[in-house]
Amino acid sequence: MPIKSINGCIGCEECIKSCPTDVLRLNPDSKKAEILYPEDCQICHLCRMYCPVDAIVITPDKSIPVIVSWG
Amino acid sequence: MKTKHRKISRRKFITLTGGAAGFAAMGGFAMQVDWALNNPEINAETLENNRITTDVLVVGSGMAGLFAAVKAHDAGAQVLMVSKGRLGSSGQTPFAKGIFAYDKDNEALSIDEFVAKVSRSALGTNNKAYTRQLAEHSLARVNELREWGFFESSLYNKSFSKPIEERNIPVHERVTITHLVKEDDRIIGVAGFSIDEQKVLFYEAKSVILCTGAGGFKPNGFPICDLTHDGTVMAYNIGAKVTGKEWNDGHPAKSENPAACYDGWGDMFEQKPSTTRIEIRHDLGVDMNYMAYINGGAAQMGPPGRGNQSNGVSGGPYRPEEFTSQGGPGGHSQDGEEIQGPPPGDSDRKRPLRKEGKVAPPGMGGSVVGGSTAGMSIHKAEGLVPINDKCESTIPGLYAAGDALGSYMAGGIYTQIGSSLSGSAVQGAIAGETAANYSKTVKSKNISTKKLKSIEEDILAPLKREAGYSPAWVTQTLQSIMIPNFVLYIKKENLMKAALAYVEELRDHHVPHLRASNLHELRLAHETKNMVISAEMKLRASLMRTESRCSHFRLDYPEVDNENWQAWINIFKGEDGSMTLEKQPFNTWASTTKSSEIEANS
Amino acid sequence: MKTQNYIIKLSVLIFSFLIVPLLLYFTGNFQRRSTLMETLSITTILGFSLLLSQFFTSRLNIGLVKKIRMVNVLAIHRFIGYFFIAVILLHPFFIIVPKFFDNGVSPSDAFVKLITTFSTTGIILGIIGYTLMLLLMVTAYFRFKMHLNYKTWRRLHGYSALLFVIAATWHVIDMGRHSNTLFSTYYVLMVVIGVFYLLKTYVTNTGKHENKT
Ligand SMILES: Cc1cc2nc3c(=O)[nH]c(=O)nc-3n(C[C@H](O)[C@H](O)[C@H](O)COP(=O)(O)OP(=O)(O)OC[C@H]3O[C@@H](n4cnc5c(N)ncnc54)[C@H](O)[C@@H]3O)c2cc1C
Ligand code: SF4
Ligand code: SF4
């Protein structure tokens, strides 16, 4: 998983707004950020950097093999 | 999540279609229908639509969009900014850390000498007017940025918000624009949808500035997965000329976790930005791709420490002699240096590959892979064709700036370090002012109800489809067609023709069946559509350019051909709606009327 | 005999409120972050668990009071009280400490965001808890100046502590970066036992009192 977990979220939505690829959304019940579309995460860390409480953890791996020009 | 989705759709499918289909679903047939079945989470019929009116509409909120909005406002126009993402946190702008400022008091080169040197490195592919403009205006833009606090944080939203809030410029974020609206041969507005609210939005504007950035095939290892050349494709769809599709950005990625953009750049994304000075190079074309191609892929290359010379590769992309210091003769034999050089037109200090020294290019242990920027050309080389140095496109009222404008500011290869970011600032400001002045000369126009209806249909179509292909699958298929080294980078006629056949298949039989079950997927569907068109453009332009120059390399035409190819390639929709290509000699301006002597490409 | 019991009691306390949370922390499947962030997290977690231990080191813990001298119990109670209340008081600031060491969001912006986001239950409970904690501290400090008789004061202290603990625990379970099921179960268990002790004393006391009138 690229974006892995969110813990200690205060629901400020900074990460949701800052994610260029719309991976995160606000959970309507808990009012916290949730990882809704992890397959579209480009591992850019903007969400993590914008989070005021450092709630987001991201790992460098992608869950599916990625297509590159040679390998 | 996947399983849940699947269960629901199966149940729904059975209830919807009754016993017979349900029976079929239980048989082997189930697999075929189930995966394709659309399961909309929202009802497309209840989507509201909204009309918003303004003088100047700025699409995009990166560096170019920022200056376009600010300068259009300062020139007296009513401005509205709309963006797919967040101000200063979408597109490529958030990741660029080096910004070029030409300060005549501190530079040895005059502006004339600077322009001449860029042209030399770019083998004539740059547009001198835009290169000059960059040098002339960059310092002023950088100073404004400094005032807004740009250099004080690694994150740009706050500093970008400052001038926008001071001017009360409304910003609509998370709105994806999908259509430009033209009537009586001029632009009258745009249309798109929000990914948060169920809303189709129509913006009526006297002029529109596309600051939509560049794009790619949602490649792995470069943070451009939100950019799919939307501006270019929308403009193409309403008849504008676009250019620059044959060039390639040749950024590599680490072979370990190649998709991890952040990790691939060390901690560069966490750095505050800084300025760069004149440093002209000939960087990040396809030299490395050529080397990997000739040597049989990274895996079979020499062990670390083995000199590059022993991997000796001859031929390959031509590099002008003055610029071989970083790249060695021929530009390939010392690629180890090259890759440790700066990112695209960027600050070299911050290049993490250099700092860490761990990542070696192919030939030195093979720990990098290619294609991390697949589908992206050189910054400023691709995009809408300008008809003058005021960022005006071939369609009245439509402007473009930054990575969305095919200004050829740097040429078909990366030349001045840090110029991509300041180029967007400079062009944004010029486009903003020009568009504001233009908007004073025209009356606003309503988008006709008929047009509203048909555009809305078009936008929502993927949501309404009962079944179809998922955007993710079409994207992956496109990636596997385009990204291999022997298709996109080391070009040959037969392989490009083969790839084109595949891409046409996607265009004709898959794009019309893209499905979306929610607004997130609706955005993906529209992006996928644009990527397929962009792939077609890339292949056709690359086929047409029967020479090699800068970042365009053809194995079957490896030499620079100055006799026939001192020209750019423009692409537009022909009379019959098919993709048409024409040559435009270097350093001439495009005409608004389509060239009579069209050099159609098969 | 006396010292032995004393040691056993204390060991139980140390085990339940230091060792257990540390064990839960290190065995839990949490993503490890920078040393700074880890240290701050551990301090905060221990701050909270030791705060919970307050139930067991107060006068209520008759067992302990009997076995060792009251003065000692109160000393522990007070020390833990002041020290870890300080930790808990500071924990909203701990959260933004890393912002001093990067180039992104400034510490002040982060803090303002933190205390002005009222959308989650967790934050609201946290703010309630924080206020109650301040109240507890102030009343403890000015206890003699308030001219309350001891019983009234004790009841006030006890009940507001109860309210505080419920709000705080809920806040921790809802918001806590490390609140997995095990941690939550542990907190709830400790609180339930603590509240049980507290109510046992108070209710039996009140009961007796009411019976007389
Ligand atoms: C990792 C990395 C490092 C870089 N380093 C440097 C560097 O050091 N120096 C340098 O000079 N350059 C660098 N660059 C290049 C530089 O970032 C870009 O050239 C520049 O930021 C482009 O700015 P722009 O405003 O033209 O486009 P972008 O910043 O790409 O902005 C495009 C905007 O358009 C919006 N948009 C796109 N499509 C739509 C749509 N359909 N509807 C609505 N909105 C839309 C996006 O949301 C975004 O806001 C780097 C790029 C990357 C990726
Ligand atoms: S790492 Fe980037 S793409 Fe992934 S969720 Fe965070 S902001 Fe979005
Ligand atoms: S930025 Fe952090 S605190 Fe705010 S919503 Fe996202 S994860 Fe939660």
PDB file of C-alpha atoms in Angstrom, chain C residues 3 5 7 15 24 26-27 33 35 40 47 70-71 73 109 139-140 145 149 158 164 172 177 189 213:
ATOM      1  CA  THR C   3       7.471  -3.834  53.321  1.00  0.00           C
ATOM      2  CA  ASN C   5       3.205  -6.007  50.707  1.00  0.00           C
ATOM      3  CA  ILE C   7       6.608  -3.834  47.274  1.00  0.00           C
ATOM      4  CA  PHE C  15       3.256  -3.292  35.996  1.00  0.00           C
ATOM      5  CA  LEU C  24       1.162  -2.698  24.135  1.00  0.00           C
ATOM      6  CA  PHE C  26       6.010  -2.006  21.349  1.00  0.00           C
ATOM      7  CA  THR C  27       4.076  -5.093  20.346  1.00  0.00           C
ATOM      8  CA  ARG C  33       8.196   7.220  12.999  1.00  0.00           C
ATOM      9  CA  THR C  35      12.775   9.139  17.270  1.00  0.00           C
ATOM     10  CA  LEU C  40       6.695  12.205  22.370  1.00  0.00           C
ATOM     11  CA  GLY C  47       1.229  10.348  30.916  1.00  0.00           C
ATOM     12  CA  MET C  70      -0.779   7.260  54.133  1.00  0.00           C
ATOM     13  CA  VAL C  71       1.774   9.950  53.673  1.00  0.00           C
ATOM     14  CA  VAL C  73       0.548   7.075  49.141  1.00  0.00           C
ATOM     15  CA  ASP C 109      -0.419  27.344  11.799  1.00  0.00           C
ATOM     16  CA  THR C 139      -9.268  23.262  42.784  1.00  0.00           C
ATOM     17  CA  ALA C 140      -6.523  20.954  44.044  1.00  0.00           C
ATOM     18  CA  LYS C 145      -8.476  28.757  50.053  1.00  0.00           C
ATOM     19  CA  ASN C 149     -15.102  21.086  54.146  1.00  0.00           C
ATOM     20  CA  GLY C 158     -13.744  12.728  42.852  1.00  0.00           C
ATOM     21  CA  PHE C 164     -12.600  14.012  33.288  1.00  0.00           C
ATOM     22  CA  VAL C 172      -7.944   8.910  23.679  1.00  0.00           C
ATOM     23  CA  ARG C 177      -2.625   7.678  17.258  1.00  0.00           C
ATOM     24  CA  LEU C 189     -10.591  -1.905  31.819  1.00  0.00           C
ATOM     25  CA  THR C 213     -31.067  10.887  58.211  1.00  0.00           C
TER      26      THR C 213
END
